Short mmCIF file of C-alpha atoms in Angstrom, two decimals:
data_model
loop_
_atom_site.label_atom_id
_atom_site.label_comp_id
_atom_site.label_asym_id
_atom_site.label_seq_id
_atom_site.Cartn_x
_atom_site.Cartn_y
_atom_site.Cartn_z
CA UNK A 1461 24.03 -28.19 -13.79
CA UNK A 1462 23.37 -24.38 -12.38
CA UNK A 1463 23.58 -25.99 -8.46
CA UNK A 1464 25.96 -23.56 -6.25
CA UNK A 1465 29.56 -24.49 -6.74
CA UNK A 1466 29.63 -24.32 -3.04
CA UNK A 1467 27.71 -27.18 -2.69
CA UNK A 1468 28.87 -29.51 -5.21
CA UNK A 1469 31.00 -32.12 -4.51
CA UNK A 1470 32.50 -34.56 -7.22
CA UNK A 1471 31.02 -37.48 -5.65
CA UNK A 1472 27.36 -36.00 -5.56
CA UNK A 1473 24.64 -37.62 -7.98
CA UNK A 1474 24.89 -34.44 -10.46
CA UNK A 1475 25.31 -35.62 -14.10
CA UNK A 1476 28.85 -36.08 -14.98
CA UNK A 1477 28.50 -32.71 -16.94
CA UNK A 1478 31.79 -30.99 -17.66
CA UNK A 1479 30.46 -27.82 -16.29
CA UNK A 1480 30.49 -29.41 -13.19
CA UNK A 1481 34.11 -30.74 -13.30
CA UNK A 1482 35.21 -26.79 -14.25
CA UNK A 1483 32.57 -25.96 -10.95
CA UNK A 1484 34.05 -28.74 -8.67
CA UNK A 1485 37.96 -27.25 -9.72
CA UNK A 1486 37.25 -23.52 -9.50
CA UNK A 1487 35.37 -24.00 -5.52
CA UNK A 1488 36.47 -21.49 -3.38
CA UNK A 1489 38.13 -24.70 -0.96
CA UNK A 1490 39.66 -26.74 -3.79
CA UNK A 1491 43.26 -26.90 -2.41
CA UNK A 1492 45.03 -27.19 -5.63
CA UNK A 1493 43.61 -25.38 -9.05
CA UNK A 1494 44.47 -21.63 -7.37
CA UNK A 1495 48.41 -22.58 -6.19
CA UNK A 1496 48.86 -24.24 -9.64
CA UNK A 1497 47.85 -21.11 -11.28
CA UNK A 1498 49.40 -18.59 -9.28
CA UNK A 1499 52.52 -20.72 -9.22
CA UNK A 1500 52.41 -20.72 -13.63
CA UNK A 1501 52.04 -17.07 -13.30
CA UNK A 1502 55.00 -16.44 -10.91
CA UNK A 1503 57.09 -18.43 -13.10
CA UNK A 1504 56.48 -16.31 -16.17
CA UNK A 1505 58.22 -13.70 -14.10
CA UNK A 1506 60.43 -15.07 -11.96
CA UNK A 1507 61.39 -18.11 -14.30
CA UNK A 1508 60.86 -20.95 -11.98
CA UNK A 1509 57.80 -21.21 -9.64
CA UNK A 1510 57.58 -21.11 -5.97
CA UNK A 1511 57.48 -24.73 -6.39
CA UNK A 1512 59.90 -25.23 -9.04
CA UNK A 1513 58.41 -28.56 -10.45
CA UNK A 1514 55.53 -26.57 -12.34
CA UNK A 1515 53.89 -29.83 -13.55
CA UNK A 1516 54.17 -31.69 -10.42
CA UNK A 1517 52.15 -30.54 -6.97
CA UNK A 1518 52.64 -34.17 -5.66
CA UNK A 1519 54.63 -36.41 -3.04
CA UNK A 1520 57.42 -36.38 -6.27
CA UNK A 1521 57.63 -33.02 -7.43
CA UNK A 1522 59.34 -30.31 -4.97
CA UNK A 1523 58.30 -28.55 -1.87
CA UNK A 1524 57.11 -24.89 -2.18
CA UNK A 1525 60.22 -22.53 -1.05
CA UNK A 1526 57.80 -20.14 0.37
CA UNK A 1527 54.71 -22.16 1.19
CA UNK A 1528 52.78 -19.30 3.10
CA UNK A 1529 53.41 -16.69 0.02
CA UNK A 1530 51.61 -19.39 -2.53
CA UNK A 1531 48.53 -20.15 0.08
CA UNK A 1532 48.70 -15.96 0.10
CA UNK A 1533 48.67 -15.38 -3.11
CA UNK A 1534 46.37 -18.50 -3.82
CA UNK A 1535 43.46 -17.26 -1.17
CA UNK A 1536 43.67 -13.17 -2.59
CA UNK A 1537 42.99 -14.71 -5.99
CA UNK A 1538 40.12 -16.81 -5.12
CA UNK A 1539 38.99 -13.95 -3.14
CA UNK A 1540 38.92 -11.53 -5.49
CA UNK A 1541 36.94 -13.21 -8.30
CA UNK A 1542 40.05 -15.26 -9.99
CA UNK A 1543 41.32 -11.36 -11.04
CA UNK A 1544 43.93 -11.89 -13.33
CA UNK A 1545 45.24 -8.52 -13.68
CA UNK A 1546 45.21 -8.15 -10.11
CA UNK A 1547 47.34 -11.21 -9.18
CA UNK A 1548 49.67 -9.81 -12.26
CA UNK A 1549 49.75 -6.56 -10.36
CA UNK A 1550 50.45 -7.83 -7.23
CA UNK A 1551 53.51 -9.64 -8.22
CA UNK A 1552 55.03 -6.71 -10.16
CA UNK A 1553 54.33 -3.81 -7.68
CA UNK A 1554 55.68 -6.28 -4.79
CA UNK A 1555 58.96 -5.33 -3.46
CA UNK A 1556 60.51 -8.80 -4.27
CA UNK A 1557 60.11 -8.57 -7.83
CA UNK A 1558 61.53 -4.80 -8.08
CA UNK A 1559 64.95 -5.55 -6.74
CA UNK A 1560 67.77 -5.27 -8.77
CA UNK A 1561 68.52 -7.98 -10.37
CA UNK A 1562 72.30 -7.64 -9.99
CA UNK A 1563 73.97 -11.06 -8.69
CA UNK A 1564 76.64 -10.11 -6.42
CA UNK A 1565 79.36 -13.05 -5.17
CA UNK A 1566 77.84 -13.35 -1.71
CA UNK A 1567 74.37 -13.54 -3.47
CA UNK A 1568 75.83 -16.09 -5.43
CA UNK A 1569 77.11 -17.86 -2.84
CA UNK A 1570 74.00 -17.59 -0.01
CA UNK A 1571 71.55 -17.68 -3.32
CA UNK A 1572 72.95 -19.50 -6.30
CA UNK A 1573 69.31 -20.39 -7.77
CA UNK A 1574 67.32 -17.28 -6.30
CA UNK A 1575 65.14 -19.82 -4.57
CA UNK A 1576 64.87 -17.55 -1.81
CA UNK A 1577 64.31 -14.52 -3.74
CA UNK A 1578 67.31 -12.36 -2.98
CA UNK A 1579 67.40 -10.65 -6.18
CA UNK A 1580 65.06 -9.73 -8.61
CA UNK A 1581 64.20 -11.67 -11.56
CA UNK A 1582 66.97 -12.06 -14.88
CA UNK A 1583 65.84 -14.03 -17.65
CA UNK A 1584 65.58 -13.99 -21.37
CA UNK A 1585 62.26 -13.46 -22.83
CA UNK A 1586 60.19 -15.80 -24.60
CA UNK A 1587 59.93 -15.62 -28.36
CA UNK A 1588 57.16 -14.54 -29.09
CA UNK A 1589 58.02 -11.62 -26.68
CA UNK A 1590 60.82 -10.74 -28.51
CA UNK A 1591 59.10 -10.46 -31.95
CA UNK A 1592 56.40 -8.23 -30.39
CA UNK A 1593 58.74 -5.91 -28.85
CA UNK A 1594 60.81 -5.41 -32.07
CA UNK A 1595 56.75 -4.82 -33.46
CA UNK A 1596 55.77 -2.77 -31.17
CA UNK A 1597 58.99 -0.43 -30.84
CA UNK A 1598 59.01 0.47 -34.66
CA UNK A 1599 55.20 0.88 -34.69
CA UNK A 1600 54.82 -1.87 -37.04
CA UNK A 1601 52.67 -4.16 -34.15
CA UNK A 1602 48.85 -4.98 -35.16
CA UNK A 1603 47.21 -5.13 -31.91
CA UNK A 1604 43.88 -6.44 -33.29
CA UNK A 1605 42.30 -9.27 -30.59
CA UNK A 1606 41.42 -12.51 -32.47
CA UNK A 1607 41.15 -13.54 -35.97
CA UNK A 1608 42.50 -16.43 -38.10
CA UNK A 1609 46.19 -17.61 -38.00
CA UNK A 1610 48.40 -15.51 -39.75
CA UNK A 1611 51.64 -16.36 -42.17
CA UNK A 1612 54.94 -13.78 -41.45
CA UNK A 1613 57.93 -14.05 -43.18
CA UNK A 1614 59.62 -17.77 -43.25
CA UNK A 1615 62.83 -18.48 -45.08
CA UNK A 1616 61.93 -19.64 -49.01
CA UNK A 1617 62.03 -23.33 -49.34
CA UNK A 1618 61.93 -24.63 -46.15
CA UNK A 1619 58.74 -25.58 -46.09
CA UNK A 1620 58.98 -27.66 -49.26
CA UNK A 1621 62.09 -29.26 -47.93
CA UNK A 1622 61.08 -30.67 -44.70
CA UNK A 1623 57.10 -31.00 -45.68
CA UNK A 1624 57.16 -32.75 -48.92
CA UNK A 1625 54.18 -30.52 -49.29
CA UNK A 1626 52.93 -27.26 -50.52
CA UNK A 1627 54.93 -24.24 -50.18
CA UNK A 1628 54.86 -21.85 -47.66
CA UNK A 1629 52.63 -18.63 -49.05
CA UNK A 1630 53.73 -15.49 -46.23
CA UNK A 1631 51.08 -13.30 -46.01
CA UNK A 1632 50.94 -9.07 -46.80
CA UNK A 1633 50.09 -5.92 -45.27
CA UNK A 1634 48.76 -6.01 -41.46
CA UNK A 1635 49.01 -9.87 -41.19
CA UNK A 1636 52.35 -9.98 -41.10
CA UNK A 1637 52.74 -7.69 -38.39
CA UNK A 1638 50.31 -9.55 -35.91
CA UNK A 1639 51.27 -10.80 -32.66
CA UNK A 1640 53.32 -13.84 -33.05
CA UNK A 1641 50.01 -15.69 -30.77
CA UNK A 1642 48.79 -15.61 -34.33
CA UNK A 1643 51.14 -17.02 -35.98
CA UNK A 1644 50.40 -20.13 -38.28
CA UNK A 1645 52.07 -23.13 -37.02
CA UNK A 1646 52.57 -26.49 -38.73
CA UNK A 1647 54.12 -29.34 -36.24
CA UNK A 1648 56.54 -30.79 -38.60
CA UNK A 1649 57.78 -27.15 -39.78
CA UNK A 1650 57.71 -24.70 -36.65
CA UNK A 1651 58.96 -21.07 -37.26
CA UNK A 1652 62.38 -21.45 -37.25
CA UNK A 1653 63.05 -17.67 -35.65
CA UNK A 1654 60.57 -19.02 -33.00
CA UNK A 1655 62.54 -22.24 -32.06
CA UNK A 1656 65.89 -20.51 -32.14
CA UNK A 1657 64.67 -18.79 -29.00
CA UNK A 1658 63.51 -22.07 -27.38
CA UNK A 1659 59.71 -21.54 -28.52
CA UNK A 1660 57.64 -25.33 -28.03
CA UNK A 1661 57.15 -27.52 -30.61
CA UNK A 1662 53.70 -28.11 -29.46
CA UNK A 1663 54.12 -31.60 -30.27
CA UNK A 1664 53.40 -32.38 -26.09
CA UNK A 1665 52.38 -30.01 -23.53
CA UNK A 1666 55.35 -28.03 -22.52
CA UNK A 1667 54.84 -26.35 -18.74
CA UNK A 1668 58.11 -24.84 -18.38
CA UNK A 1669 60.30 -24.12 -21.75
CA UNK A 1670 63.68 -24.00 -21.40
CA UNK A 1671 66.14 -20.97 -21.99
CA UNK A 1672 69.60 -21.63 -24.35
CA UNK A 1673 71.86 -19.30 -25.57
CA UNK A 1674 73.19 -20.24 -29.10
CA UNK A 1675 74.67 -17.85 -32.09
CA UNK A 1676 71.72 -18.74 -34.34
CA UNK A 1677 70.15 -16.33 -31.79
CA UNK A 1678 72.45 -13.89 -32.58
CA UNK A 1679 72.31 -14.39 -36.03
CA UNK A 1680 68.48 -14.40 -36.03
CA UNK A 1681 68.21 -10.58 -34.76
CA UNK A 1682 71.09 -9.61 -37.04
CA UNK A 1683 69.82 -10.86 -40.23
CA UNK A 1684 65.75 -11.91 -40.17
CA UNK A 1685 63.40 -9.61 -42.42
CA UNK A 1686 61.29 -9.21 -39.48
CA UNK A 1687 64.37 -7.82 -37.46
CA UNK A 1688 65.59 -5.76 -40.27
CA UNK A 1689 62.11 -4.55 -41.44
CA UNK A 1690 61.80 -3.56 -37.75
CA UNK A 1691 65.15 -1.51 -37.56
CA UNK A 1692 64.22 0.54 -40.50
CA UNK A 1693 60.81 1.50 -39.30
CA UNK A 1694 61.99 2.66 -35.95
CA UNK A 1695 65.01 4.40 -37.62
CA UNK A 1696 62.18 6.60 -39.57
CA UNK A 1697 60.91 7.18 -35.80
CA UNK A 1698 64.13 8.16 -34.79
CA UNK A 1699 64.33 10.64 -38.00
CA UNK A 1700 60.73 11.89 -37.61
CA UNK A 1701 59.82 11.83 -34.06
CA UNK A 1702 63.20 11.84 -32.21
CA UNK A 1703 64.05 15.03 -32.55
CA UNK A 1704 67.05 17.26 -34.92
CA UNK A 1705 69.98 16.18 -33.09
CA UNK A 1706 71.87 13.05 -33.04
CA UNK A 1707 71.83 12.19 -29.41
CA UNK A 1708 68.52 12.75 -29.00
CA UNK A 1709 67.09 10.21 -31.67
CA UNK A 1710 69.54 7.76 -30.67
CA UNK A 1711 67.94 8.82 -26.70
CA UNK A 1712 64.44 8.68 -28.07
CA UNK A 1713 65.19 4.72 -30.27
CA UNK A 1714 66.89 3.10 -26.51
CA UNK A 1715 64.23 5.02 -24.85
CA UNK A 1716 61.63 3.07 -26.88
CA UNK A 1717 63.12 -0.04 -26.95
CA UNK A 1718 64.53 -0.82 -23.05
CA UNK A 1719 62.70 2.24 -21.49
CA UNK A 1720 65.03 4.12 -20.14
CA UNK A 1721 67.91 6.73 -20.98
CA UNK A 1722 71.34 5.48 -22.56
CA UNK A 1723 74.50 6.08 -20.20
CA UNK A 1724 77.39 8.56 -21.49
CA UNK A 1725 79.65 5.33 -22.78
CA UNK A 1726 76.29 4.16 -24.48
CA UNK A 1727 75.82 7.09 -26.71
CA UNK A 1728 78.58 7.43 -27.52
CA UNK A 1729 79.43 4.22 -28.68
CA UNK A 1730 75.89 4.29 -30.82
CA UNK A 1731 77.10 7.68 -32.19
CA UNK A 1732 80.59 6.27 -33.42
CA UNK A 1733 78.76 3.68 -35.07
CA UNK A 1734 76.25 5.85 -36.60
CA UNK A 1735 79.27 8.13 -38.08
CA UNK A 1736 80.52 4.92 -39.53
CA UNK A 1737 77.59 4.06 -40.98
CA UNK A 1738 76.48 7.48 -42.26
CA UNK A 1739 80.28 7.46 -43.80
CA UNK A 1740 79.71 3.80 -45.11
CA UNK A 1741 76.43 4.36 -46.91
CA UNK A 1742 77.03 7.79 -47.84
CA UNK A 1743 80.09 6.36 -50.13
CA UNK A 1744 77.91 3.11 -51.68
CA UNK A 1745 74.18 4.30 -52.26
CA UNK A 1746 73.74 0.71 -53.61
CA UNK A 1747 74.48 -0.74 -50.25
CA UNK A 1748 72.30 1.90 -48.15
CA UNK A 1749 69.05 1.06 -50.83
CA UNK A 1750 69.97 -2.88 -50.39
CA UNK A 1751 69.83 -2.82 -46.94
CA UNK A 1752 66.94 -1.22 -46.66
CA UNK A 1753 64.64 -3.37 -49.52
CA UNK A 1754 63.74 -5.94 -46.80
CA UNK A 1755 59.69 -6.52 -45.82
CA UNK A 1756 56.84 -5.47 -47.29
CA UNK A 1757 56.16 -2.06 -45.51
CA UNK A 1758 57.03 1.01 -48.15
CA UNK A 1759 60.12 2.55 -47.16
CA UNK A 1760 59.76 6.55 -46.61
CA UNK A 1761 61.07 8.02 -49.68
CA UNK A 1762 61.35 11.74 -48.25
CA UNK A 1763 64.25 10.74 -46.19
CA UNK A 1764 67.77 10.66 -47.73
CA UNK A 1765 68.78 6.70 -48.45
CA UNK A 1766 72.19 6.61 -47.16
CA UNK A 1767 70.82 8.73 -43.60
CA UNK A 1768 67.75 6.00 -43.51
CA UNK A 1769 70.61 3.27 -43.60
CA UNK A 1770 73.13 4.63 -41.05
CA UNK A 1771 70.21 4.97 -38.48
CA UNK A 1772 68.58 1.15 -39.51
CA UNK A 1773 71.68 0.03 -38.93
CA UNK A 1774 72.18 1.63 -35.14
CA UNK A 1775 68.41 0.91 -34.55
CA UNK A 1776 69.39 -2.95 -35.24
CA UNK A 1777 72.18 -2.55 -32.90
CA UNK A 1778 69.95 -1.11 -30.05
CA UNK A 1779 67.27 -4.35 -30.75
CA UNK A 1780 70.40 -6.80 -30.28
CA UNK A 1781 71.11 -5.36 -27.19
CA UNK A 1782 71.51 -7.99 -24.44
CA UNK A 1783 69.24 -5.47 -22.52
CA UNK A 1784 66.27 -5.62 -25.01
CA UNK A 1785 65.85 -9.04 -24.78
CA UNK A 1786 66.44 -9.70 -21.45
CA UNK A 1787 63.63 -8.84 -18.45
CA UNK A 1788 65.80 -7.95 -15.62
#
């Protein structure tokens, strides 16, 4: 049905065409579709919508805490063509989302929830986001749009154990470094390294996912190939691009990674550790080659073992950081 979506109605005699359902939703006066939208989106950076029941708009789910702001931001995005990237931009360059994020007792106390917005946004990010930046910071990230799913690394045997199928075949080369939105997904065996970080099952629709804070989290950055794969690749960064001097590739890997500049008490406590290291590995090559035989990317051989493992090891410290995985 090509009729003007301005003049169709969901009671007219139009054929019950699904086109027309999508026209009917998108009109330019449908009260809803817009404020559900730009209320998802303003959850994904604030973590919790101007009306905090995401999945309800209706006489059960909660009030808006800043009704005009939603019918604001709902009537700019109709008006400007449904413009994603604008809406995105809006809420980023808007002086409520740059405050500090800092949570001061009489914030606390006025605030607890930050339904009134009196700080800027703290929350964990999701999964997915936190494989990608780990990617994307050692230069291992494919950024290729679309293609089939892809396989990364999953522990051996766990497939087989909780399947009663066939085993788990990870994939090689460029696959494994696509963005975890192509990751292969099986419902009764879901990436464990996703779920530790509160990733949906997609066994139901999930509209807002929750955020926990467990050791396997920890543990998961600390010890997963992907993790460790990652903190060699940026330590050859650090080596090659960052510079001669210790501070500076140590500057150049936090620079990368939470985009900004460490503090005095930060370098320094990333160049005792790297002295430890450097001390450790230089005294066990065994050790330094060990640690740095995990994933399927070559390892640069013109850089000394036992240097490549001291600054692996300082890199993984920098992606553990509370900071890295943390928007705030």
């Amino acid at each position: 049905n090509d009729e003007d979506p301005e003049k169709l109605s969901i009671d007219s005699a139009a054929p019950r065409y699904r086109k027309q359902f999508a026209l009917w939703l998108t009109r330019p006066d449908h009260p809803l579709t817009a404020r559900v939208l730009v209320n998802r989106v303003w959850q994904g950076h604030f973590g919790q919508g101007i009306v905090s029941t995401a999945n309800d708009f209706g006489r059960q789910g909660q009030r808006p805490s800043h009704p005009e702001l939603l019918d604001w931001l709902a009537t700019r995005f109709v008006d400007s063509g449904w413009d994603m990237k604008g809406l995105l931009k809006t809420i980023v360059m808007s002086a409520t989302y740059r405050q500090s994020s800092k949570a001061t007792p009489a914030l606390m106390e006025k605030d607890p929830e930050n339904r009134f917005l009196a700080r800027g946004p703290r929350l964990r990010l999701p999964a997915e986001v936190i494989r990608d930046q780990a990617l994307a910071a050692s230069g291992l990230l494919v950024e290729e749009i679309g293609g089939p799913s892809v396989k990364p690394y999953q522990p051996p045997g766990l497939w087989e154990e909780l399947s009663f199928g066939d085993g788990y075949r990870t994939d090689s080369g460029e696959k494994l470094y696509r963005r975890s939105l192509y990751t292969y997904w099986k419902r009764t065996v879901a990436p464990p390294a996703m779920t530790s970080f509160d990733a949906s099952s997609r066994e139901s629709c999930t509209v807002r996912q929750t955020r926990t804070n467990t050791p396997l989290q920890a543990l998961n950055l600390m010890n997963d190939v992907t993790y460790l794969e990652a903190s060699r690749k940026l330590a050859e960064r650090m080596l090659k691009e960052g510079g001669s001097a210790e501070d500076d590739r140590i500057a150049y890997a936090f620079r990368l990674v939470v985009s900004r500049h460490p503090k005095g008490e930060e370098s320094k406590i990333l160049r005792d550790s790297l002295h430890g290291f450097v001390g450790r590995y230089q005294n066990d090559s065994k050790a330094a080659l060990k640690y740095l035989n995990y994933g399927d990317s070559a390892r640069d051989e013109t850089l000394s073992p036992s240097e490549l493992a001291a600054y692996t090891a300082v890199a993984s410290l920098i992606l553990n950081l509370d900071e890295t995985i943390t928007k705030e």
